[in-house]
Backbone as a ProteinNet text record, in pm:
[ID]
protein_1_A
[PRIMARY]
XXXXXXXXXXXXXXXXXXXXXXXXXXXXXXXXXXXXXXXXXXXXXXXXXXXXXXXXXXXXXXXXXXXXXXXXXXXXXXXXXXXXXXXXXXXXXXXXXXXXXXXXXXXXXXXXXXXXXXXXXXXXXXXXXXXXXXXXXXXXXXXXXXXXXXXXXXXXXXXXXXXXXXXXXXXXXXXXXXXXXXXXXXXXXXXXXXXXXXXXXXXXXXXXXXXXXXXXXXXXXXXXXXXXXXXXXXXXXXXXXXXXXXXXXXXXXXXXXX
[TERTIARY]
85.5	5.2	85.2	70.1	149.8	112	209.8	187.4	180	83.5	68.3	90.2	185.2	209.5	128	41.8	-52	-3.1	11.6	42.3	-75.5	-130.4	-248.6	-206.6	-228.6	-182.1	-271.7	-403.6	-498.8	-524.3	-541.5	-572.9	-718.6	-759.4	-905.3	-904.3	-929.7	-917.6	-1035.1	-1148.9	-1259.5	-1228	-1165.8	-1129.4	-1022.3	-918.4	-808.5	-860	-946.2	-997.4	-1074.7	-1152.3	-1232.3	-1136.7	-1034.9	-941.4	-871.9	-825.1	-758.9	-849.3	-974.7	-1069.3	-1088.3	-1101.2	-1115.8	-985.3	-873.3	-750.4	-743.6	-791.4	-794.8	-891.1	-1004.5	-1107.2	-1039.4	-950	-887.7	-762.4	-735	-622.2	-492	-496.7	-373.7	-357.5	-235.1	-211.4	-168.1	-258	-226.1	-156	-59.6	7.3	31.4	67.9	96.9	99.6	77.1	99.1	22	2.9	-43.6	84	83.3	196.3	227.7	353.6	397.1	470	419.8	482	587.8	702.6	808	944.1	987.4	1111.8	1235.4	1214.8	1333.8	1374.1	1277	1306.1	1312.4	1321.2	1330.1	1224.3	1103.3	992.4	974.7	999.7	976.3	1070	1189.7	1284.1	1223.7	1153.3	1097.2	989.8	906.3	810.1	880.1	986.5	1059	1105.8	1171.6	1227.1	1117.4	1000.7	890.3	840.4	833.7	788	888.5	1009.5	1117.8	1101.5	1083.3	1076.2	949.4	852.7	726.1	737.1	845.2	864.6	746.8	698.7	580.9	608.7	510.9	516.9	457.3	398.1	336.4	320.8	333.2	320.9	193.6	94.7	-33.7	-43.1	-56.6	-64	-208.5	-278	-413	-392.9	-426.3	-399.8	-500.8	-545.6	-626.1	-541.8	-591.3	-517.9	-484	-583.7	-559.1	-450.5	-444.2	-340.2	-202.4	-194.6	-67.8	-9.9	-84.1	-43.1	73.5	85.2	179.3	321.1	415.9	549.6	623.6	609.2	682.6	632.2	505.7	444.3	501	495.4	545.6	692	768.7	909.6	937.8	867.3	887.4	850.2	736.7	700.9	804.7	864.1	962.4	1089.8	1126.6	1246.1	1214	1101.6	1060.6	1053.7	1002	995.4	1131.5	1223.3	1361.2	1430	1405.9	1470.6	1413	1280.2	1216.6	1267.9	1282.3	1329.1	1473.2	1560.3	1694.4	1705.4	1616.4	1622	1558.8	1452.7	1372.9	1373.5	1434.9	1431.1	1316.9	1338.9	1253.1	1118	1109.4	987.1	893.2	928.6	850.3	713	603	471.6	434.4	388.1	338.8	204.8	107	-32.8	-85	-139.8	-206.4	-355.8	-417.5	-568	-632.8	-716.4	-785.5	-928.2	-985	-1119.8	-1204.5	-1147.1	-1222.4	-1290.6	-1338.9	-1410.8	-1322.2	-1198.2	-1107	-975.4	-913	-775.5	-672.7	-565	-451.8	-376.1	-353.8	-280.3	-134.9	-81.9	64	159.4	126.9	218.6	229.8	142.1	147.2	229.7	269.7	342.5	494	567.3	714.2	758.4	881.9	930.8	924.6	966.7	967.3	829.7	726	588.3	516.2	574.9	508	477.7	550.5	529.4	419.3	368.6	265.2	137.4	67	-68.6	-166.4	-251.6	-349	-484.6	-550.3	-687.9	-776.7	-903.4	-1008.6	-1070.4	-1130.1	-1209.3	-1322.5	-1369.8	-1476.1	-1434.5	-1308.4	-1259.2	-1308.7	-1373.6	-1423.7	-1314.3	-1328.9	-1238.4	-1097.6	-1077.7	-941.6	-861.5	-930.7	-860.1	-799.4	-870.7	-818.9	-701.1	-699.3	-585.6	-456.5	-475.4	-356.4	-313.9	-402.4	-368.3	-283.4	-331.4	-259.8	-119.9	-105.4	30.1	130.3	80.4	169.3	212.7	134.9	160.5	233.6	238.5	307.3	460.2	541.5	685.5	721.1	810.9	854.6	936.6	900.5	979.6	1115.4	1210	1350.7	1393.4	1419.1	1453	1599.3	1671.7	1820.4	1840.7	1916.8	1949	2093.8	2126.4	2269.6	2328.2	2244.6	2294	2218.4	2270.5	2212.1	2181.1	2068.1	2029.6	1967.3	2015.4	1956	1961.7	1887.4	1883.3	1877.5	1944	1948.1	1899.2	1832.2	1800.5	1819.1	1894.4	1920	1921.8	1843.4	1840.1	1984.3	2078	2203.3	2305.9	2294.3	2392.7	2341.1	2214.6	2163.1	2106	2083.8	2013.3	2118.2	2131.4	2241.3	2178	2233.8	2198.8	2324.2	2296.7	2403	2382.2	2486.2	2475.7	2594.5	2584.7	2692.3	2647.8	2745.7	2706.3	2657.7	2567.3	2523	2627.4	2698.9	2808.4	2915	3029.2	3137.3	3185.8	3233.9	3293.4	3275.1	3256.7	3252.3	3389.2	3424.7	3551.2	3522.4	3473.1	3427.9	3278.2	3225.9	3080.9	3039.4	2913	2860.9	2723.6	2686.2	2548.5	2506.4	2385.7	2333.8	2197.1	2165.9	2035.2	1974	1843.9	1774.7	1684.2	1703.5	1613.8	1669.2	1797.3	1858.2	2005.4	2076.6	2221	2295.5	2405.1	2493.8	2602.6	2617.8	2715.6	2833.9	2834.1	2948.8	2935.9	3052.7	3047.7	3165.2	3144.7	3245.1	3237.5	3339.3	3338.4	3376.8	3303	3334.8	3260.7	3270.4	3200.3	3049.1	2979.4	2836.7	2759.6	2645	2557.8	2568.6	2667.3	2681.2	2764.4	2731	2815.8	2957.8	3055.2	3193.3	3239.1	3324.3	3378.3	3492.2	3564.2	3661.6	3664.6	3719.8	3724.6	3838.9	3883.4	3988.2	3925.1	3925.4	3859.4	3967.1	3938.1	4032.7	3975	4050.4	4004.5	3858.9	3823.2	3680.6	3647.7	3529.8	3467.2	3339.5	3318.7	3206.3	3133.4	3000.2	2922.6	2914	2937.4	2918.8	2781.9	2739	2595.6	2581.2	2464.9	2427.9	2283.8	2250.2	2112.2	2060.1	1946.1	1877.3	1730.8	1686.3	1549.2	1538.9	1434.1	1412.8	1463.3	1544.7	1591.1	1745.1	1794.5	1935.7	1974.1	2072.9	2120.6	2262.1	2277.4	2407.9	2472.3	2590.1	2648.4	2785.7	2815.3	2947.5	2998.3	3129.9	3180.1	3317.8	3356.6	3484.6	3531.1	3660	3718.6	3764	3721.3	3746.4	3681.6	3749.8	3694.6	3589.5	3464.9	3360	3314.4	3333.1	3285.6	3158.8	3120	2991.5	2988.6	3112.5	3119.5	3131.1	3135.9	3156.2	3042.2	3038.6	2935.7	2987.2	2916.5	2943.7	2828.7	2867.1	2770.4	2761.9	2642.3	2626.8	2528.4	2571.5	2484.5	2413.8	2282.7	2201.6	2120.1	2127.6	2043.7	1923.1	1805	1685.8	1613.3	1516.6	1436.7	1440	1534.2	1551.2	1423.1	1384.7	1277.6	1312.3	1439.5	1485.7	1633.3	1679.9	1818.5	1863.8	1993.7	2052.4	2184.6	2231.7	2354.5	2401.2	2534.3	2592.8	2734.5	2787.4	2937.2	2990.3	3111.8	3175.6	3290.3	3273.9	3374.9	3402.3	3494.2	3522	3558.9	3494.1	3523.8	3460.1	3385.2	3315	3167.1	3086	2948.5	2916.9	2816.5	2773.3	2621.8	2557.2	2413.9	2389.4	2289.7	2255.3	2115.9	2107.9	1982.9	1924.9	1800.9	1729.9	1599.5	1563.1	1438.5	1376.2	1251.7	1171	1116.8	1150.3	1116.1	1004	952.1	834.3	716.5
-121.2	2.9	125.7	211	339	440.2	504.3	610.4	748	821.8	967	1055	1138.3	1235.1	1359.4	1384.4	1492.5	1608.9	1726.3	1847.7	1940.4	1963.8	2057.5	2189.9	2299.7	2432.2	2483.1	2457.7	2507.1	2384.9	2416.9	2313.2	2283.6	2225	2184.6	2025	1981.6	1837	1762.2	1821.9	1752.8	1729.1	1832.9	1817.5	1711.7	1715.3	1625.9	1481.5	1457.9	1320.6	1276.3	1370	1335.6	1299.9	1373.5	1350.3	1218.6	1192.1	1067.2	947.6	966.2	851.3	822.6	923	900.3	837.5	877	809.5	659.3	630.5	490.6	406.3	473.1	404.7	365.6	449.3	425.5	338.4	281.4	190.3	258.9	382.3	451.8	464.8	475	480.2	625.6	706.7	842.6	858.4	951.8	996	1139.5	1214.1	1354.8	1435.8	1564.4	1664.2	1790.1	1871	2008.3	2100	2186.5	2273.7	2366.9	2374.3	2474.8	2585.3	2701.3	2817.6	2882.8	2812.7	2863.8	2840.6	2936	2933.9	2937.2	3014.7	3030.4	2895.9	2811.7	2681.6	2574.8	2611.7	2517.6	2406.4	2444.7	2345.3	2259.2	2311.3	2227.2	2105.9	2113.1	2003	1886.3	1912	1800.5	1725	1803.6	1741.5	1670	1726.8	1659.8	1522	1521.7	1393.1	1290.1	1331.7	1236.3	1186.3	1272.8	1222.9	1124.2	1154.4	1062.9	925.1	928.8	799.7	724	789.6	719.3	656.3	685.8	634	675.6	793	840	837	808.6	805	936.3	1022.7	1144.8	1242	1370.7	1475.3	1546.4	1541.3	1610.5	1734.8	1852.5	1971.6	2021.1	2026.6	2081.4	2236	2306.5	2453.2	2526	2642.4	2729.5	2843.6	2920.2	3035.3	3136.3	3152.4	3244.1	3193.3	3071.5	3010.2	3022.1	3032.7	3034.2	3176.8	3275.5	3410.3	3457	3395.4	3433.7	3400.1	3497.9	3468	3368	3357.2	3256.7	3118.7	3102.4	2966.2	2931.8	3021.6	2988.3	2953.8	3024.3	2998.8	2861.7	2826.2	2697.6	2588.7	2600	2491.5	2476.5	2590.2	2580.3	2503.4	2531.4	2459.4	2314.4	2276	2138.6	2070.8	2136.6	2082.6	2064.6	2158.7	2143.4	2024.8	2004.8	1894.1	1762.1	1757.9	1637.9	1594.6	1699	1671.6	1624.8	1683.4	1640.9	1496.1	1447.5	1308.9	1211.5	1259.6	1162.7	1187.8	1302.1	1333.9	1438.3	1521.3	1627.4	1579.9	1448.6	1397.6	1349.3	1364.1	1321.6	1397.1	1324.5	1387.7	1471.4	1595.4	1687.7	1731.2	1729.4	1773.1	1875.8	1979	2081.6	2066.1	2037.6	2017.2	2129.8	2208.5	2315.1	2286.6	2331.9	2315.3	2425.9	2521.7	2635.5	2609.4	2712.3	2698.6	2718	2773.4	2801.1	2740.8	2680.7	2626.3	2737.1	2702.7	2796.2	2799.3	2921.7	2926.1	2890.7	2793.1	2755.8	2866.9	2959.5	3063.5	3164.6	3155	3248.8	3180.7	3055.4	2981	3007.2	2981.3	2981.9	2872.9	2896.1	2805.6	2656.1	2612.6	2474.2	2410.8	2489.9	2432.1	2445.5	2504.4	2534.4	2405.4	2302	2173.3	2087.5	2136.3	2053.4	2042.6	1934.1	1916.1	1988.8	2073.8	2149.5	2096.9	2055.7	1997.9	2068.9	2052.8	2097.6	1976.5	1994.1	1887.7	1848.5	1943	1917.7	1856.3	1842.7	1781.4	1634.4	1603.1	1462.2	1355.9	1262.3	1153.1	1200.2	1301	1350.5	1237.3	1156.5	1047.3	946.2	920.7	827.9	886.1	1019.4	1090	1073	1070.7	1042.9	898.8	805.9	669.5	651.7	719.4	709	761.7	875.1	935.5	852.2	783.5	712.4	586.3	540.9	410.9	418.7	543	550.6	571.5	524.7	535.9	685.9	716.7	859.3	901.2	1019.2	1072.5	1103.5	1062.4	1086.4	1214.2	1322.7	1448.2	1472.9	1485.5	1508.1	1653.1	1665.9	1803.1	1831.9	1955.9	1990.1	2023.5	2042.2	2083.7	2014.6	2026.5	1976.6	2093.8	2078.6	2182.9	2119.4	2142.5	2088.2	2196.3	2176.3	2280	2201.8	2262.4	2202.5	2312.9	2268.8	2364.3	2305.2	2384.3	2346.4	2467.7	2474.8	2595.9	2635.2	2534.2	2570.1	2599.5	2532.4	2545.2	2650.6	2677.6	2772.2	2708.8	2791.3	2749.5	2741.7	2627.5	2608.8	2566.4	2616.6	2567.4	2493	2389	2309	2301	2344.1	2332	2269.4	2216.6	2154	2097.5	2052.2	1989.9	1851.1	1803.5	1664.1	1572	1630.1	1554.8	1651.7	1603.8	1693.9	1766.2	1891.3	1979.6	2126.4	2200.8	2344.8	2402.5	2506.5	2573.6	2691	2660.8	2756.6	2755.5	2822.5	2820.6	2955	2993	3122.6	3106.2	3182.9	3173.8	3312.5	3352.3	3485.4	3475	3577.5	3584.9	3726.7	3734.5	3863.2	3863.4	3969.6	3980.3	3905.5	3865.5	3787.1	3824.2	3743.6	3770.5	3641.7	3634.8	3517.3	3547.6	3451.9	3472.9	3375.7	3276.5	3182.4	3095	3046.2	2943.4	2849.6	2733.3	2627.1	2532	2454.2	2348.9	2225.1	2113.8	1983.9	1869.7	1749.9	1628.3	1658.1	1615.7	1643.6	1556.4	1611.1	1536.5	1559.4	1637.6	1675.7	1801.7	1878	1998.2	1967.3	2026.9	1993.1	2049	1970.2	2011.2	2121.2	2110.4	2214.1	2230.9	2344.5	2372	2461	2446	2539.7	2597.1	2734.9	2813.9	2878.9	2878.1	2935.2	3063.9	3177.6	3307.2	3333.9	3332.5	3362.2	3507.3	3532.6	3668.6	3673.9	3796.5	3812.7	3946.7	3936	4062.4	4143	4086.6	4158.2	4146	4239.5	4245.8	4193.2	4128	4077.5	4117.1	4156.5	4192.3	4099.9	4035.8	3944.3	3986.5	4022.5	4079.3	4202.5	4205.9	4325.4	4306.2	4202.3	4174.7	4189.8	4247.9	4259.8	4153.4	4079.2	3968	4002.4	3968.3	3976.6	3837.5	3830.6	3697	3677.8	3551.3	3506.9	3402.7	3381.3	3284.1	3234.6	3125.1	3064.2	3010.5	2989.4	2934.7	2790.4	2724.9	2584.6	2509.3	2405.4	2318.3	2227.8	2226.3	2148.2	2050.2	1911.5	1811.2	1748.3	1636.4	1579.1	1516	1495.5	1438.9	1540.4	1670.3	1779.8	1882.3	1966.1	2074.8	2205	2306.8	2438.5	2467.4	2491.5	2510.6	2657.7	2712	2856.4	2872	2936.5	2964.1	3102.1	3097.4	3213.4	3258.4	3378.8	3437.1	3504.5	3469.1	3536.8	3443.9	3497.4	3420.2	3487	3444.5	3508.1	3492.5	3607.1	3600.7	3516.1	3521.4	3445.3	3414.2	3307	3270.6	3248.5	3257.9	3217.8	3151.2	3065.9	2995.2	2952.5	2925.9	2887.7	2846.2	2792.5	2780	2915.3	2938	3067.8	3052.7	3104.8	3095.9	3246	3306.2	3448.7	3469.4	3566	3597.1	3504.6	3409.6	3309.1	3304.4	3270.5	3251.6	3121.2	3134.1	3015.4	3025.2	2912.1	2902.5	2943.9	3035	3077.3	3019.3	2959.1	2897.2	2987.3	3037.1	3128.7	3067.8	3079.5	3030.4	3134.6	3150.1	3233.6	3143.9	3189.1	3101.4	3155.5	3268.8	3324.4	3361.1
0.8	2.9	2.4	-98	-108	-7.8	47.8	158.8	87.4	130.3	86.5	209.4	205	312.7	299.2	396.8	397.2	480.1	424.4	494.3	492.8	606.7	620	665.1	583.5	632.8	733.8	728.4	830.8	921.5	1049.1	1148.1	1151.7	1037.4	1018.2	1032.8	1154	1181.2	1106.2	1092.9	1025	877.7	812.4	668.2	651.5	745.8	735.5	744.2	845	865.1	745.7	677.5	564.5	449	427.5	320.9	340.4	465.8	490.9	476	517.3	499.2	352.9	262.2	127.6	60.6	112	56.8	91.8	216.6	252.8	166	135.1	50.5	-82.8	-130.2	-260.8	-252.9	-134.3	-119.3	-92.2	-48	-8.2	139.7	185.9	331.5	368	423	456	588	591.9	709.9	692.9	801.5	783.7	906.5	890.9	996.7	965.4	1074.5	1053.1	1040	946.4	916.7	1035.5	1074.3	1180.4	1111.5	1117.8	1049.4	1143.7	1154.3	1242.6	1171	1096.6	1024.4	1115.4	1222	1314.4	1374.8	1403.9	1460.4	1353.8	1227.5	1114.8	1129.2	1157.7	1178.3	1052	938.9	815.7	810.3	877.7	871.5	941.7	1056.9	1130.2	1045.6	969.2	881.3	769.2	712.9	609.8	653.1	774.7	826.5	846.4	904.6	926.6	787.4	690.5	559.6	504.8	516.5	467.5	525.8	665.1	743.8	699.9	656.4	616.3	478.8	401.9	267.9	175.7	192.8	115	-34.1	-106.3	-253.9	-319.9	-238.2	-292.1	-179.5	-205.4	-100.9	-139.4	-51.5	-71.8	25.5	-25.7	52.1	45.7	159.7	173.9	195.3	90	90.9	3.1	53.8	-31.3	-77	-175.7	-221.2	-113.8	-15.6	98.2	190	212.4	297.7	241	99.5	36.3	11.2	70.5	52.5	147.2	262.1	361.8	317.6	315.5	263.2	349.9	471.8	556.3	524.3	495.3	462.7	322.4	227.9	90.8	90.8	175.5	187.5	250.1	363	427.2	337.4	263.3	173.4	58.7	14.1	-89.1	-45.4	76.3	131.8	144.9	192	209.8	72.4	-29	-164	-216.8	-203.7	-257.8	-189	-63.7	9.2	-41.7	-60.2	-109.2	-247	-341.1	-475.1	-464.3	-375.9	-375.1	-329.6	-241.6	-197.4	-291.4	-358.6	-441.7	-596.1	-640.5	-775.5	-805.5	-910.6	-935.4	-993.7	-1025.3	-1072.6	-963.1	-835.9	-722.8	-729.3	-717.1	-737.1	-611.3	-637	-539.8	-586.9	-494.6	-527.3	-427.7	-477	-388.9	-406.2	-291.5	-289.5	-221.3	-282.9	-225.3	-199.5	-82.2	-54.4	-106.5	-168.7	-220.7	-351.7	-417.9	-543.3	-665.8	-642.6	-750.2	-720.5	-826.1	-804.5	-792	-724.8	-716.5	-845.4	-899.7	-1030.6	-1003	-1079.3	-1055	-1076.6	-1171.2	-1194.7	-1071.8	-973.8	-860.2	-744.7	-768	-661.8	-670.1	-561.3	-571.9	-667	-723.1	-827.5	-790.2	-669.2	-638.5	-644.1	-631.9	-629.5	-760.3	-862.9	-988.4	-1067.2	-1040.1	-1111.2	-1042.2	-933.1	-862.9	-940.6	-914.7	-973.5	-876	-932.7	-849.4	-869.2	-757.2	-761.3	-657.2	-680.5	-581.8	-513.7	-395.4	-334.6	-428.3	-510.8	-602	-733.8	-753.8	-879	-882.6	-998.1	-1001.1	-986.2	-894.2	-876.8	-852.3	-769.5	-739.5	-676.1	-593.1	-527.3	-624.4	-731.1	-836.3	-906.7	-917.5	-984.3	-899.4	-763.1	-679	-688	-698	-718.6	-842.8	-947.2	-1076.3	-1066.9	-992.8	-974.6	-893	-788.8	-705.6	-775	-872	-939.4	-1077.6	-1126.5	-1253.5	-1230.2	-1319.3	-1308.1	-1295.7	-1201	-1185.7	-1301.6	-1358.6	-1469.6	-1428.4	-1512.9	-1486.4	-1561.6	-1486.5	-1546.8	-1526.2	-1639.7	-1631.9	-1596.3	-1488.7	-1440.6	-1447.4	-1482.2	-1499.5	-1364.6	-1266.7	-1132.8	-1020.3	-901	-779.5	-685.4	-610.8	-515.4	-396.6	-276.9	-150.6	-51.2	59.1	166.7	296.6	403.6	534.7	632.6	744.6	844.8	980.2	1062.7	1201	1286.5	1398.7	1481.5	1535.4	1548.8	1600.1	1484.9	1372.9	1266.7	1165.1	1166.4	1068.1	946.8	843.6	717.8	611.6	546.9	445.7	312.2	201.3	68.8	17.2	-51.7	-115.8	-265.4	-341.2	-486.5	-547.5	-667.7	-739.8	-876.5	-958.5	-1088.6	-1072	-1155.4	-1150.4	-1213.3	-1310.7	-1378.4	-1422.3	-1447.2	-1487.4	-1372.5	-1394.4	-1293.6	-1324.5	-1216.3	-1231.1	-1192.1	-1270.8	-1238.2	-1151.7	-1029.9	-938.6	-921.2	-814.1	-787.7	-731.9	-762.1	-725.3	-668.1	-563.1	-507	-465.6	-495.7	-463.4	-399.3	-316.2	-253.6	-275.3	-280.4	-280.8	-160.2	-72.7	41.7	161.9	168.5	281	280	367.2	386.1	386.1	308.3	315.2	426.8	513.6	625.1	632.5	544	546.1	420.7	375.9	264.7	278.4	217.6	222.6	104.6	80.2	-19.7	42.6	1.9	67	-3.1	49.6	-1.7	-4.8	-110.2	-118.2	-13.7	26.4	112.8	260	303.5	449.7	458.6	563.2	584.6	619.2	558.3	590	728.1	787.8	912.6	900.1	777.1	749.3	602.2	558.4	414.6	381.6	256	200.2	78.7	80	-27.1	-112.1	-242.3	-340.9	-402.1	-379.5	-436.1	-405.3	-279.3	-239.8	-263.2	-300.6	-318	-238.5	-183.6	-90.6	-126.9	-125.2	-123.9	-254.7	-368.5	-490.2	-544.4	-619.5	-662.2	-811.1	-828.5	-962.9	-984.7	-1108.1	-1136.3	-1241.4	-1207.9	-1296.8	-1306.6	-1419.7	-1434.8	-1348.1	-1264.8	-1182.2	-1040.6	-1013.4	-881.2	-873.3	-760.1	-733.3	-627	-661.9	-572.3	-511.2	-386.4	-323.6	-328.5	-392.7	-419	-352.5	-329.3	-284.9	-386.7	-393.7	-489.4	-449	-506.3	-483.2	-622.5	-632.2	-760.6	-745.7	-635.6	-624.5	-731	-786.1	-884.3	-801.2	-844.9	-772.7	-871.7	-840.8	-935.2	-873.2	-945.2	-907.1	-765.8	-711.9	-575	-468.4	-506.4	-412.2	-430.7	-330.9	-331.2	-276.9	-314.6	-254.3	-154.3	-33.4	77.7	119.9	140.9	163.1	275.5	387.8	495.6	471	495.2	459.6	584.8	619.2	731.1	671.9	721.3	673.6	578.9	508	414.7	278.4	193	62.2	-23.7	-90.5	-178	-300.7	-345.7	-455.5	-435.9	-499.3	-497.8	-643.2	-661.3	-792	-764.7	-855	-842.1	-975.9	-991.4	-1117.3	-1096.5	-1201.6	-1209.6	-1212.3	-1146.6	-1152.9	-1248.8	-1367.4	-1470.9	-1512.6	-1446.3	-1473.3	-1615.5	-1685.2	-1817.9	-1920.4	-1870.4	-1961.7	-1929.6	-2029.9	-2008.3	-1933.6	-1840	-1760.8	-1743.7	-1739.6	-1717.5	-1569.8	-1554	-1416.3	-1386.7	-1267.5	-1221.5	-1112.9	-1138.5	-1046.7	-1000.1	-873.4	-813.8	-726.6	-739.8	-649.7	-532.4	-408.4	-299	-210.4	-246.2	-176.4	-273.9
[MASK]
++++++++++++++++++++++++++++++++++++++++++++++++++++++++++++++++++++++++++++++++++++++++++++++++++++++++++++++++++++++++++++++++++++++++++++++++++++++++++++++++++++++++++++++++++++++++++++++++++++++++++++++++++++++++++++++++++++++++++++++++++++++++++++++++++

């Protein structure tokens, strides 16, 4: 029996019980939590860990358009989504289920949630649509880069980036609406205990579209087994990152997180 992880933004126990009962009727095993909007204590990390332990095959978010307006909620959901994709692949199914009369427009969502399937409680046979999603082979999307995020009240909030294959001749990371406080290079998958940085740069500005980003960079060669780690204070509205190849063109990856 496939597990569906249910995140309820509103503490509406009656609706949650109704949704979980319907999922069980369709042969799915629901588990989940009520969302805690506490970025300072990295509450989203606890939910992410519980979801990982449940071996969930789909993430179902019970959310209305009104509940998705708050920047801190949008940001927390974005971080959880990035972490889920890093662990399971970008094809991992995410569904937003709204109890309202109108679906949430995907274009209004932060970048990590724009690929989600958006349904209404009134959508005919929405439960069957979830069954189909958890049972179809996950799409394998080839990515040129890796992105993950970690949160710990003691260690702070960290982003991890690097190439999926090959090597970068340096790495760059920028934030809009927040502050970078530290950076490091080390083996991928865990924060390094020590680091050696080559030709580091701090606090230079980059403009992309109508946003100005404050960026840090290093010239360390970062291959597929290594990552560039960046500690960020605050909740950036957007982030960007890329290979740092001074004097050469490089693809820049930008995400809106709020």
